CSV table of C-alpha atoms in Angstrom, one decimal:
chain,number,residue,atom,x,y,z
A,139,UNK,CA,-15.5,-2.8,-38.9
A,140,UNK,CA,-18.1,-5.4,-37.9
A,141,UNK,CA,-21.6,-4.1,-37.8
A,142,UNK,CA,-24.0,-6.0,-35.8
A,143,UNK,CA,-27.7,-5.1,-35.1
A,144,UNK,CA,-28.7,-5.9,-31.6
A,145,UNK,CA,-32.1,-5.4,-29.8
A,146,UNK,CA,-32.5,-4.4,-26.2
A,147,UNK,CA,-31.3,-7.0,-23.8
A,148,UNK,CA,-29.1,-8.8,-26.8
A,149,UNK,CA,-25.4,-9.5,-26.2
A,150,UNK,CA,-22.3,-9.6,-28.1
A,151,UNK,CA,-19.2,-11.6,-27.0
A,152,UNK,CA,-15.7,-10.7,-27.8
A,153,UNK,CA,-13.5,-13.6,-27.2
A,154,UNK,CA,-14.1,-15.8,-24.1
A,155,UNK,CA,-14.1,-13.2,-21.6
A,156,UNK,CA,-15.8,-10.0,-22.9
A,157,UNK,CA,-19.7,-9.4,-23.1
A,158,UNK,CA,-21.3,-6.4,-24.2
A,159,UNK,CA,-25.1,-5.9,-23.6
A,160,UNK,CA,-27.4,-3.3,-25.0
A,161,UNK,CA,-29.3,-2.3,-21.9
A,162,UNK,CA,-31.3,0.6,-23.1
A,163,UNK,CA,-31.3,3.1,-25.8
A,164,UNK,CA,-33.4,6.3,-27.0
A,165,UNK,CA,-33.0,10.0,-27.4
A,166,UNK,CA,-29.5,9.8,-29.2
A,167,UNK,CA,-27.8,7.6,-26.8
A,168,UNK,CA,-27.4,3.9,-25.9
A,169,UNK,CA,-26.6,2.4,-22.4
A,170,UNK,CA,-24.2,-0.4,-22.8
A,171,UNK,CA,-23.2,-3.1,-20.1
A,172,UNK,CA,-19.8,-4.4,-20.6
A,173,UNK,CA,-18.6,-7.4,-18.6
A,174,UNK,CA,-14.6,-7.7,-18.8
A,175,UNK,CA,-12.1,-9.4,-16.6
A,176,UNK,CA,-10.3,-7.1,-14.1
A,177,UNK,CA,-7.2,-7.0,-16.5
A,178,UNK,CA,-9.2,-5.5,-19.4
A,179,UNK,CA,-9.8,-1.9,-18.6
A,180,UNK,CA,-12.9,-0.5,-20.0
A,181,UNK,CA,-13.4,3.3,-20.5
A,182,UNK,CA,-15.0,5.8,-22.6
A,183,UNK,CA,-12.5,6.7,-25.2
A,184,UNK,CA,-12.6,10.5,-24.8
A,185,UNK,CA,-11.5,10.0,-21.1
A,186,UNK,CA,-8.6,7.7,-22.3
A,187,UNK,CA,-7.6,10.2,-24.8
A,188,UNK,CA,-7.6,13.0,-22.2
A,189,UNK,CA,-5.2,11.1,-20.0
A,190,UNK,CA,-2.9,10.1,-22.8
A,191,UNK,CA,-2.7,13.9,-23.6
A,192,UNK,CA,-2.3,14.9,-20.0
A,193,UNK,CA,0.7,12.4,-19.8
A,194,UNK,CA,2.1,13.7,-23.0
A,195,UNK,CA,2.0,17.2,-21.6
A,196,UNK,CA,3.4,16.1,-18.4
A,197,UNK,CA,6.6,14.7,-19.6
A,198,UNK,CA,7.2,17.9,-21.6
A,199,UNK,CA,7.7,19.5,-18.2
A,200,UNK,CA,11.1,20.8,-17.7
A,201,UNK,CA,12.5,20.9,-14.1
A,202,UNK,CA,13.1,24.5,-14.0
A,203,UNK,CA,9.7,25.3,-15.2
A,204,UNK,CA,8.2,23.3,-12.5
A,205,UNK,CA,10.3,25.1,-9.9
A,206,UNK,CA,9.1,28.6,-11.1
A,207,UNK,CA,5.5,27.6,-10.8
A,208,UNK,CA,5.6,25.9,-7.4
A,209,UNK,CA,4.9,29.3,-5.4
A,210,UNK,CA,1.7,29.5,-7.3
A,211,UNK,CA,0.4,26.1,-6.3
A,212,UNK,CA,-2.0,25.7,-3.5
A,213,UNK,CA,-1.9,22.5,-1.7
A,214,UNK,CA,-3.7,21.4,1.5
A,215,UNK,CA,-0.6,20.7,3.3
A,216,UNK,CA,2.9,21.7,2.2
A,217,UNK,CA,5.2,19.5,4.1
B,198,UNK,CA,15.2,0.4,-25.5
B,199,UNK,CA,11.7,-0.8,-25.2
B,200,UNK,CA,11.1,-4.2,-23.5
B,201,UNK,CA,8.6,-5.7,-21.3
B,202,UNK,CA,10.9,-6.9,-18.8
B,203,UNK,CA,11.4,-6.1,-15.3
B,204,UNK,CA,15.0,-4.8,-14.4
B,205,UNK,CA,16.5,-6.9,-11.7
B,206,UNK,CA,20.1,-5.6,-11.4
B,207,UNK,CA,21.8,-2.4,-10.4
B,208,UNK,CA,21.7,0.0,-13.4
B,209,UNK,CA,23.4,3.1,-14.1
B,210,UNK,CA,21.4,5.7,-16.0
B,211,UNK,CA,22.2,9.2,-17.7
B,212,UNK,CA,19.6,11.7,-16.9
B,213,UNK,CA,19.6,14.8,-18.9
B,214,UNK,CA,18.2,16.5,-15.8
B,215,UNK,CA,19.9,14.7,-12.9
B,216,UNK,CA,23.1,13.5,-14.3
B,217,UNK,CA,24.3,10.0,-13.8
B,218,UNK,CA,22.2,7.8,-11.3
B,219,UNK,CA,22.8,4.5,-9.9
B,220,UNK,CA,19.5,2.7,-9.4
B,221,UNK,CA,19.2,-0.4,-7.5
B,222,UNK,CA,16.3,-2.9,-8.2
B,223,UNK,CA,15.0,-2.2,-4.7
B,224,UNK,CA,14.1,1.2,-6.0
B,225,UNK,CA,12.6,0.4,-9.5
B,226,UNK,CA,8.8,0.1,-9.9
B,227,UNK,CA,7.6,-2.2,-12.6
B,228,UNK,CA,4.6,-0.8,-14.4
B,229,UNK,CA,3.5,-3.7,-16.7
B,230,UNK,CA,1.5,-1.5,-18.6
B,231,UNK,CA,3.2,1.7,-18.4
B,232,UNK,CA,1.5,5.0,-18.2
B,233,UNK,CA,-1.4,5.5,-20.7
B,234,UNK,CA,0.1,6.7,-24.0
B,235,UNK,CA,3.6,5.4,-22.6
B,236,UNK,CA,2.9,1.7,-22.8
B,237,UNK,CA,6.4,0.6,-23.7
B,238,UNK,CA,8.0,2.2,-20.6
B,239,UNK,CA,7.9,-0.2,-17.8
B,240,UNK,CA,10.5,0.5,-15.3
B,241,UNK,CA,10.6,3.7,-13.2
B,242,UNK,CA,12.3,5.2,-10.3
B,243,UNK,CA,10.8,7.9,-8.0
B,244,UNK,CA,13.0,10.7,-7.5
B,245,UNK,CA,12.8,12.9,-4.6
B,246,UNK,CA,14.0,16.6,-5.2
B,247,UNK,CA,14.1,19.0,-2.4
B,248,UNK,CA,13.9,21.9,-4.9
B,249,UNK,CA,10.5,20.8,-5.8
B,250,UNK,CA,9.1,19.1,-2.7
B,251,UNK,CA,6.5,18.0,-2.1
B,252,UNK,CA,6.4,17.2,-5.8
B,253,UNK,CA,8.5,14.3,-7.1
B,254,UNK,CA,9.5,12.8,-10.4
B,255,UNK,CA,8.8,9.5,-11.8
B,256,UNK,CA,11.5,8.6,-14.1
B,257,UNK,CA,11.6,6.0,-17.0
B,258,UNK,CA,14.7,3.9,-16.6
B,259,UNK,CA,14.3,2.9,-20.5
B,260,UNK,CA,14.1,6.4,-21.3
B,261,UNK,CA,15.6,8.6,-18.8
B,262,UNK,CA,14.6,11.8,-20.3
B,263,UNK,CA,11.0,10.9,-19.9
B,264,UNK,CA,10.1,12.3,-16.3
B,265,UNK,CA,6.5,12.7,-15.0
B,266,UNK,CA,6.0,15.3,-12.2
B,267,UNK,CA,3.8,13.7,-9.6
B,268,UNK,CA,2.2,14.9,-6.5
B,269,UNK,CA,0.2,13.3,-3.7
B,270,UNK,CA,-3.5,13.6,-4.4
B,271,UNK,CA,-4.3,14.0,-0.8
B,272,UNK,CA,-2.3,17.3,-0.9
B,273,UNK,CA,-4.9,18.5,-3.3
B,274,UNK,CA,-7.9,16.9,-1.9
B,275,UNK,CA,-7.5,15.6,1.8
B,276,UNK,CA,-10.6,13.4,1.3
B,277,UNK,CA,-9.4,11.9,-2.0
B,278,UNK,CA,-10.7,8.6,-2.5
B,279,UNK,CA,-9.7,5.4,-4.7
B,280,UNK,CA,-11.4,2.1,-4.6
B,281,UNK,CA,-11.5,0.1,-1.4
B,282,UNK,CA,-9.5,-2.7,-3.3
B,283,UNK,CA,-6.3,-0.4,-3.2
B,284,UNK,CA,-4.6,-1.0,0.2
B,285,UNK,CA,-3.1,2.4,1.4
B,286,UNK,CA,-1.0,0.8,3.8
B,287,UNK,CA,1.0,-0.9,0.9
B,288,UNK,CA,0.4,1.4,-2.0
B,289,UNK,CA,1.4,5.1,-2.5
B,290,UNK,CA,-0.8,7.3,-4.6
B,291,UNK,CA,0.4,10.1,-6.9
B,292,UNK,CA,-1.2,12.0,-9.6
B,293,UNK,CA,0.4,13.3,-12.7
B,294,UNK,CA,1.0,17.0,-12.9
B,295,UNK,CA,0.8,19.2,-16.1
B,296,UNK,CA,1.8,22.7,-16.5
B,297,UNK,CA,2.0,22.9,-20.3
B,298,UNK,CA,-1.6,23.9,-21.3
B,299,UNK,CA,-0.4,27.2,-22.4
B,300,UNK,CA,-2.5,29.3,-20.2
B,301,UNK,CA,-0.3,29.2,-17.0
B,302,UNK,CA,-2.4,26.5,-15.2
B,303,UNK,CA,-0.9,23.7,-13.2
B,304,UNK,CA,-3.2,20.9,-13.3
B,305,UNK,CA,-3.3,17.4,-11.6
B,306,UNK,CA,-4.9,14.3,-13.2
B,307,UNK,CA,-7.1,13.2,-10.2
B,308,UNK,CA,-8.9,10.8,-12.6
B,309,UNK,CA,-6.1,8.7,-13.3
B,310,UNK,CA,-3.8,8.2,-10.3
B,311,UNK,CA,-0.6,6.5,-10.4
B,312,UNK,CA,-0.4,3.7,-7.9
B,313,UNK,CA,2.8,2.4,-6.7
B,314,UNK,CA,3.0,-0.7,-4.6
B,315,UNK,CA,5.8,-0.4,-2.1
B,316,UNK,CA,5.6,-4.2,-1.1
B,317,UNK,CA,6.1,-5.8,-4.5
B,318,UNK,CA,7.4,-2.8,-6.4
B,319,UNK,CA,4.9,-2.8,-9.1
B,320,UNK,CA,2.7,0.1,-10.1
B,321,UNK,CA,-0.1,1.2,-12.6
B,322,UNK,CA,-2.1,4.3,-13.8
B,323,UNK,CA,-5.7,3.4,-13.1
B,324,UNK,CA,-8.4,5.3,-14.4
B,325,UNK,CA,-11.0,5.8,-11.7
B,326,UNK,CA,-14.7,4.9,-12.5
B,327,UNK,CA,-16.0,7.9,-10.6
B,328,UNK,CA,-17.0,11.1,-12.3
B,329,UNK,CA,-16.0,13.0,-9.3
B,330,UNK,CA,-12.4,13.8,-10.5
B,331,UNK,CA,-11.1,15.6,-13.6
B,332,UNK,CA,-8.2,14.9,-15.8
B,333,UNK,CA,-7.1,18.4,-15.5
B,334,UNK,CA,-7.8,19.6,-12.0
B,335,UNK,CA,-6.1,23.0,-11.6
B,336,UNK,CA,-4.1,23.4,-8.6
B,337,UNK,CA,-2.6,27.0,-8.9
B,338,UNK,CA,-3.7,30.4,-8.5
B,339,UNK,CA,-3.0,32.3,-11.8
B,340,UNK,CA,-4.2,35.7,-10.4
């Protein structure tokens, strides 16, 4: 891993299209501004990981199990 | 089979759940980036099954044993919102449903909807920036 020291307002570039700016820091956290093209999704890793986990659980669903729980599901409009 | 190509011909697939299915390219959605964690699966067919309506299945053409249960987010939250850049005239929104958390909960991932474009038959799973929606939004009553 490359370690770079940056001051507030300073920027790191990644490739030609991604920039990371240190906006603010203090009290145990850092605010980072990321500029990236639309086709490069930028997300908090824990959110990304939670979605991957949810997808993995979803594909483990079997057809009859879903039929069984349907009656307990509350939807706004059951067309 | 793992590829990054769009299927453009009629294809017969063997589904462990639904038997033999003939799928025409007009019913195949191409998800260039797959779903998160399943980036190598790119061609999907939406399966309507009356037994589980209003839920549907999103089945991988490459791996027909991979099926994602989906439901419309608007059935969970009538005021569900994605960004303005997503044209709801052309795109159909779904959220991935999970019932395997071991606690009997059925949950829907409102944070990362699956957006299917019925115009050009493409799709993506997009993580919304908002903090309003949860990855595991419980939609059943376990009482």
